[in-house]
mmCIF file of C-alpha atoms and ligand atoms in Angstrom:
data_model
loop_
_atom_site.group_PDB
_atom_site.id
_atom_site.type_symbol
_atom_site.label_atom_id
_atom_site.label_comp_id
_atom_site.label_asym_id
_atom_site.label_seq_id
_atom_site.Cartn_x
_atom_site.Cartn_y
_atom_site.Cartn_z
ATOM 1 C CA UNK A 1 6.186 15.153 23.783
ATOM 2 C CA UNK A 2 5.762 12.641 21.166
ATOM 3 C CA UNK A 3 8.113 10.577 19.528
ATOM 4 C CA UNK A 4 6.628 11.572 15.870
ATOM 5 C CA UNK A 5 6.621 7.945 13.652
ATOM 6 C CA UNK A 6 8.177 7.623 10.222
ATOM 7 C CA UNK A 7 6.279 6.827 7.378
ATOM 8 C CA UNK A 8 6.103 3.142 7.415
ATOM 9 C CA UNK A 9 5.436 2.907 11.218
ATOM 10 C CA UNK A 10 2.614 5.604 10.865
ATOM 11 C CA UNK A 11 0.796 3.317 8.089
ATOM 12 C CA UNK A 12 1.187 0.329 10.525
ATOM 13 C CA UNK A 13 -0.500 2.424 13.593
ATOM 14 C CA UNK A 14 -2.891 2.962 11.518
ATOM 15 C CA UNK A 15 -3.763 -0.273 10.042
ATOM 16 C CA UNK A 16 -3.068 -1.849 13.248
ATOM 17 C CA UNK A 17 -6.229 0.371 14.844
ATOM 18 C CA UNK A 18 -8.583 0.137 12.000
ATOM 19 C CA UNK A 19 -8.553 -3.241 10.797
ATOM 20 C CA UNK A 20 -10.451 -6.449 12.690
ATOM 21 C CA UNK A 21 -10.440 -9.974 13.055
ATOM 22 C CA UNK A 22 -12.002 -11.373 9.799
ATOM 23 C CA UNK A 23 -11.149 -8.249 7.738
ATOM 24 C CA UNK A 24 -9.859 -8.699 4.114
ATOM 25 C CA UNK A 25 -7.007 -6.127 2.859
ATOM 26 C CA UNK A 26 -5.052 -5.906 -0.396
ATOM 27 C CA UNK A 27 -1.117 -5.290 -0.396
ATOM 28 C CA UNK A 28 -0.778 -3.614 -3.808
ATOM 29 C CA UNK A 29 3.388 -3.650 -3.581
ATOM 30 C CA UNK A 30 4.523 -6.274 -1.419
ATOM 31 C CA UNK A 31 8.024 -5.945 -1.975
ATOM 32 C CA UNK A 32 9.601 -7.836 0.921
ATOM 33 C CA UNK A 33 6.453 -8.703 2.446
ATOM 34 C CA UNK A 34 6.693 -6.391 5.759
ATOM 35 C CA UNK A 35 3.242 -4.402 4.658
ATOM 36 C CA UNK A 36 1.843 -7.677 4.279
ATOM 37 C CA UNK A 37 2.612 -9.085 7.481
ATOM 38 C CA UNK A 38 1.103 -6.709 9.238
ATOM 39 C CA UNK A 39 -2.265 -6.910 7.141
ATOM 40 C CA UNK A 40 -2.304 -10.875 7.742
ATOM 41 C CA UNK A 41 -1.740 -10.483 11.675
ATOM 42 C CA UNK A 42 -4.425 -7.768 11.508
ATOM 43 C CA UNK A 43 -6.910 -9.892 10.118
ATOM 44 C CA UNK A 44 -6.516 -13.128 12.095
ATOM 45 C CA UNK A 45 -7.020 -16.677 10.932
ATOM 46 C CA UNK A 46 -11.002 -15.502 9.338
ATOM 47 C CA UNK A 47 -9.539 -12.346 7.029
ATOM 48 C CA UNK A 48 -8.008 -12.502 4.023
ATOM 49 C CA UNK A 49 -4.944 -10.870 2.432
ATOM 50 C CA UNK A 50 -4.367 -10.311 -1.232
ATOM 51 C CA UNK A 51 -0.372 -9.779 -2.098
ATOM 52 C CA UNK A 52 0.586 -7.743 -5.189
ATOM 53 C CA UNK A 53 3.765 -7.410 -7.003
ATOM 54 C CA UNK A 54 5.265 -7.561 -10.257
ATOM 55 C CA UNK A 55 8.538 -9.510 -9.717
ATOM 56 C CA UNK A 56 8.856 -13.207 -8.682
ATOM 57 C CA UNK A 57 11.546 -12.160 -6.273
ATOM 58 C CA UNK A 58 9.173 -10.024 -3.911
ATOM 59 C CA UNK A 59 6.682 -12.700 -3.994
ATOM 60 C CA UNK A 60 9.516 -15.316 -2.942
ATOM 61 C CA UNK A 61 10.694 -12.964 -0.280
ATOM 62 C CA UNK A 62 7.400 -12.438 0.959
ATOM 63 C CA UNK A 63 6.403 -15.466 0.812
ATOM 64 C CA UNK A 64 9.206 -17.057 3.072
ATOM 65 C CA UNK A 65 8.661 -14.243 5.419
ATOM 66 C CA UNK A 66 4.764 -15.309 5.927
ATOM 67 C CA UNK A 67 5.823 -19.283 5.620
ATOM 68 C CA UNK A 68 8.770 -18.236 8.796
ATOM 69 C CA UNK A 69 5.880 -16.548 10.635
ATOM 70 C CA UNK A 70 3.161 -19.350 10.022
ATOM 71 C CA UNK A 71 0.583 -16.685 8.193
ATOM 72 C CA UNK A 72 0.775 -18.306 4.321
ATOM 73 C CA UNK A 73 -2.881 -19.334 4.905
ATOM 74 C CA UNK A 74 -3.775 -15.968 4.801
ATOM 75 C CA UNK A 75 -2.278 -14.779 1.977
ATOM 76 C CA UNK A 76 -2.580 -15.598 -1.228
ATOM 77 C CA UNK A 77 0.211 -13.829 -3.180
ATOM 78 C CA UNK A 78 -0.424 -12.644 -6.961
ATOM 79 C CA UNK A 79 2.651 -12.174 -9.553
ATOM 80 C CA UNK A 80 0.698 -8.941 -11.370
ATOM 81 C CA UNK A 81 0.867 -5.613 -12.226
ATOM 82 C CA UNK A 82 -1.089 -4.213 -9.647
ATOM 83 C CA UNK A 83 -2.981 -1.469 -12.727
ATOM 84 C CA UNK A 84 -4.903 -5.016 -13.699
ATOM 85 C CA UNK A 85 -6.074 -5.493 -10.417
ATOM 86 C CA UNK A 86 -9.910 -5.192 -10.747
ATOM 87 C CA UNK A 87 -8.705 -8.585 -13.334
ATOM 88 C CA UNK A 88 -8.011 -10.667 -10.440
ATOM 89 C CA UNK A 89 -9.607 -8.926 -7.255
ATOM 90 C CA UNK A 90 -13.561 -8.880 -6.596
ATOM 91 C CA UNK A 91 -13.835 -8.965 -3.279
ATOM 92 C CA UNK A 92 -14.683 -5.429 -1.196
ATOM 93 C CA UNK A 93 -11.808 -5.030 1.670
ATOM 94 C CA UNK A 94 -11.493 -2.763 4.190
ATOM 95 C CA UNK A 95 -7.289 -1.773 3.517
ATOM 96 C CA UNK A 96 -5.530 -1.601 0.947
ATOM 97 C CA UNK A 97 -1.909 -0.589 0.973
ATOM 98 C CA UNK A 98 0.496 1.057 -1.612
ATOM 99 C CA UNK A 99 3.844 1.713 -0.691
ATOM 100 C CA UNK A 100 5.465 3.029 -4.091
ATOM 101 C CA UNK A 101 9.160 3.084 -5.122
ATOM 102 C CA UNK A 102 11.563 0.280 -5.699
ATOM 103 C CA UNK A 103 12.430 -3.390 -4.305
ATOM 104 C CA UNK A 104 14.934 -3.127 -1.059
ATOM 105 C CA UNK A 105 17.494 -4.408 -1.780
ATOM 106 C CA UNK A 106 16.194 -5.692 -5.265
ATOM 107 C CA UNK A 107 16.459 -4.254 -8.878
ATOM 108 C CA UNK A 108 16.208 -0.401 -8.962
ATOM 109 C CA UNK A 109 15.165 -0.165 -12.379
ATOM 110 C CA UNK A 110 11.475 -1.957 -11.647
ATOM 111 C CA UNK A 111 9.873 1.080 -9.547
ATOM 112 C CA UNK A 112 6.059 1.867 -9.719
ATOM 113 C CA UNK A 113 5.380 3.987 -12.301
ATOM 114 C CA UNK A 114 2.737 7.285 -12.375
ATOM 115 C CA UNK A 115 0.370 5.992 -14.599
ATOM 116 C CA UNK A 116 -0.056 2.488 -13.625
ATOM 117 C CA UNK A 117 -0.104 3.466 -10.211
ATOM 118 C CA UNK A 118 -2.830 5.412 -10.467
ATOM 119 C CA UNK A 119 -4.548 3.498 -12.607
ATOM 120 C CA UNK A 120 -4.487 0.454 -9.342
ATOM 121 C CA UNK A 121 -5.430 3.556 -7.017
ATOM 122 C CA UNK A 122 -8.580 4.100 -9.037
ATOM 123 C CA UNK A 123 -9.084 0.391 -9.203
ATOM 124 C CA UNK A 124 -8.195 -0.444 -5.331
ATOM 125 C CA UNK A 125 -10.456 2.980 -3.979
ATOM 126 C CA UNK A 126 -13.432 1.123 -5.940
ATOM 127 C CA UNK A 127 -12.803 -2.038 -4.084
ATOM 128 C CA UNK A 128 -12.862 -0.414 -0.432
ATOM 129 C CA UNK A 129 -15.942 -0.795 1.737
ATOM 130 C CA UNK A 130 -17.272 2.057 3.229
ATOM 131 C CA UNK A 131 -14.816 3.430 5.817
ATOM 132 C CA UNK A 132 -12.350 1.065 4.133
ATOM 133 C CA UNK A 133 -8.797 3.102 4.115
ATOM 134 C CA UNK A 134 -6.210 3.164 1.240
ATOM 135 C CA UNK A 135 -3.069 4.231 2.554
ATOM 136 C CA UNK A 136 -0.341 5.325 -0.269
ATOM 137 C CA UNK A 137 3.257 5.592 0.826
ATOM 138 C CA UNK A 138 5.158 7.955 -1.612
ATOM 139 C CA UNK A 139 9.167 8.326 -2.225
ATOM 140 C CA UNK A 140 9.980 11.026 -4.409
ATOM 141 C CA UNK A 141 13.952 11.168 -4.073
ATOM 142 C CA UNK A 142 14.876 8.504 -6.705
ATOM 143 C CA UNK A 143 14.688 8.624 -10.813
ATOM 144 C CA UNK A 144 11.296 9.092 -12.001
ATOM 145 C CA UNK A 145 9.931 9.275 -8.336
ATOM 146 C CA UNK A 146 8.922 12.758 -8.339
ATOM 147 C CA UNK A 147 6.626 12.593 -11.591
ATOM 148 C CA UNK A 148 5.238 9.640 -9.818
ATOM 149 C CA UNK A 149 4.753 11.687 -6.571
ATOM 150 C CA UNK A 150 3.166 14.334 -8.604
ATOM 151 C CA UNK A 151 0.535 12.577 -10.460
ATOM 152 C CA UNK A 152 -0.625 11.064 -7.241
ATOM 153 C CA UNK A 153 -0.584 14.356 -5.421
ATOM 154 C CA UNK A 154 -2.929 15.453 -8.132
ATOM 155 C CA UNK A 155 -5.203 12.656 -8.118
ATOM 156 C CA UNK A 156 -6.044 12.241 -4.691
ATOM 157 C CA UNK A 157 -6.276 16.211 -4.223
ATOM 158 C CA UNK A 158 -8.988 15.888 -6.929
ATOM 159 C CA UNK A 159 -11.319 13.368 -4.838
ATOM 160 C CA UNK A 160 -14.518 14.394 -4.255
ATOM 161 C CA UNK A 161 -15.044 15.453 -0.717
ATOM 162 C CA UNK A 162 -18.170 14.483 -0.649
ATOM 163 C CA UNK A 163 -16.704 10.176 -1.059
ATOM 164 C CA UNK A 164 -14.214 10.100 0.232
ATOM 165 C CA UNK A 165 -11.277 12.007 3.299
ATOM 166 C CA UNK A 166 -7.922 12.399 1.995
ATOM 167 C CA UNK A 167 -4.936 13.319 4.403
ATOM 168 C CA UNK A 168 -1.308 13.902 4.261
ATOM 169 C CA UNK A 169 1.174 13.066 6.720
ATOM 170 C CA UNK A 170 4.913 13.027 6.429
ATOM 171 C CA UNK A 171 8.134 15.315 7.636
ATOM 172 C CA UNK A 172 8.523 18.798 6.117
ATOM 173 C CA UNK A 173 11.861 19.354 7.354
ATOM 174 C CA UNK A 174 13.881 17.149 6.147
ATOM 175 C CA UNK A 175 17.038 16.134 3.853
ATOM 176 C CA UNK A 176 16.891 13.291 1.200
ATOM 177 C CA UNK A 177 13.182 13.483 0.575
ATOM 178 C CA UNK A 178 11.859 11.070 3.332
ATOM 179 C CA UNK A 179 8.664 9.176 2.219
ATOM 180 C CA UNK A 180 5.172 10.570 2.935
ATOM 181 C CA UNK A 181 2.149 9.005 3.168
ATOM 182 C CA UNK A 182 -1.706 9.732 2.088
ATOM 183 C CA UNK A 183 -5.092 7.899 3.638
ATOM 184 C CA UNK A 184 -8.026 7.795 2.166
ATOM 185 C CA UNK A 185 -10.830 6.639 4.081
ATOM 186 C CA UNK A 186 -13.784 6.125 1.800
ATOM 187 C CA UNK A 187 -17.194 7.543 3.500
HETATM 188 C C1 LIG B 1 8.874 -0.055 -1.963
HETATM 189 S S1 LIG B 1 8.611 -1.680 -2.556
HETATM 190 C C2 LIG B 1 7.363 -2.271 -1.466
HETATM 191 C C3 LIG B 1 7.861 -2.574 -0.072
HETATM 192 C C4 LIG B 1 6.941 -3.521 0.676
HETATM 193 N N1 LIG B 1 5.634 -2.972 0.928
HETATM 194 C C5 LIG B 1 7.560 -4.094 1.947
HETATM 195 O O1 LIG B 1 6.913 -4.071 3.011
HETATM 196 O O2 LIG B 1 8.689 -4.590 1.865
HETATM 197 C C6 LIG B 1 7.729 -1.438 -4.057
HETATM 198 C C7 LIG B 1 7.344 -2.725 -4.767
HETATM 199 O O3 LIG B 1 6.469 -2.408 -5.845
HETATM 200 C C8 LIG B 1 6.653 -3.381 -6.840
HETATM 201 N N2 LIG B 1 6.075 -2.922 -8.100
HETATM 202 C C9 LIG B 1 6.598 -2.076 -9.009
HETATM 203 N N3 LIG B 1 5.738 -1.883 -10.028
HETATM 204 C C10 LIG B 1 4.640 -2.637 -9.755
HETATM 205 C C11 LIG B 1 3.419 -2.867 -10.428
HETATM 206 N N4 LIG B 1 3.141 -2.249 -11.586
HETATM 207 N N5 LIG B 1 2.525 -3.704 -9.883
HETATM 208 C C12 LIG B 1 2.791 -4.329 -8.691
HETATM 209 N N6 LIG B 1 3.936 -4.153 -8.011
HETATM 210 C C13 LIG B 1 4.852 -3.306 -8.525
HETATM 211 C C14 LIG B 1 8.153 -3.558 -6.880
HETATM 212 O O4 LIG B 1 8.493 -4.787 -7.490
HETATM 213 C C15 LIG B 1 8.511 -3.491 -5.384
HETATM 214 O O5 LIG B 1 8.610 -4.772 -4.831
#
């Protein structure tokens, strides 16, 4: 049988198999930069990675973790609020990446917040290429989390059908509300 993946390692799978050499992705929550690495080995030395977040911290941290692996050139990171995205961002990519929630190991207060994050959902889904793929990772166990959970629940069960594929995948069975995870694959 199986070993079923968490969250996080099911988004990587996923990215891993769908994006090429030369792709260009958008990390809307960097946080400690682990989303991001992936998306800058994915693309090779010809893609391009945009990296999102609000605090100077996660930039730092990802930063040093893409400087340690020898990916910076690859990256270029952007201290924003990812719902002003479409600001700073032009290019059409084939990923994009949320993963919502708080800063490991950083300041708990600063989470993602319902309205701005779907505000850069609408904003990122315009930016995806055809059979581009935004992949949202959503924690609803800690303050605030489950009204954010709950307004993207409702927004992504309202896309049109006929635009885009929207699935769920995450454990059902489980204590301490694990994180689950929505793709979007734009058609
Ligand atoms: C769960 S962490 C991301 C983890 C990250 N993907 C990783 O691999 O380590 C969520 C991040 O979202 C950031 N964040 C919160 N609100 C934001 C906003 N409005 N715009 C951009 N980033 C935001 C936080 O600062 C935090 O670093």
């Amino acid at each position: 049988m199986p070993r079923l993946l968490r969250a996080t390692a099911f988004v990587h799978e996923l990215l891993r198999a769908h994006l090429r050499p030369g792709d260009r992705a958008i990390d809307a929550t960097c946080g400690r930069g682990f989303d991001t690495m992936l998306l800058a080995e994915c693309v090779g030395e010809q893609g391009h990675v945009w990296a999102l977040d609000i605090q100077r911290e996660a930039l730092e941290s990802t930063g040093q973790r893409l400087k340690d692996a020898g990916l910076e050139s690859r990256v270029a990171l952007l201290e924003i609020d990812h719902a002003t995205l479409r600001q700073h961002l032009k290019e059409p990519c084939q990923a994009v990446v949320f993963n919502l929630g708080y800063l490991p190991h950083g300041d708990k207060a600063c989470v993602t917040r319902p309205e701005s994050s779907k505000a850069a959902l609408i904003q990122a889904l315009e930016l995806l290429t055809p059979k581009g793929i935004a992949t949202v990772t959503v924690y609803a166990g800690h303050p605030g989390g489950r009204e954010e959970a709950d307004v993207v629940d409702a927004y992504v069960r309202k896309l049109s059908q006929e635009h885009y594929a929207v699935c769920h995948y995450g454990f059902v069975n489980q204590v301490n509300d694990p994180p689950y995870v929505y793709v979007i694959e734009k058609r």
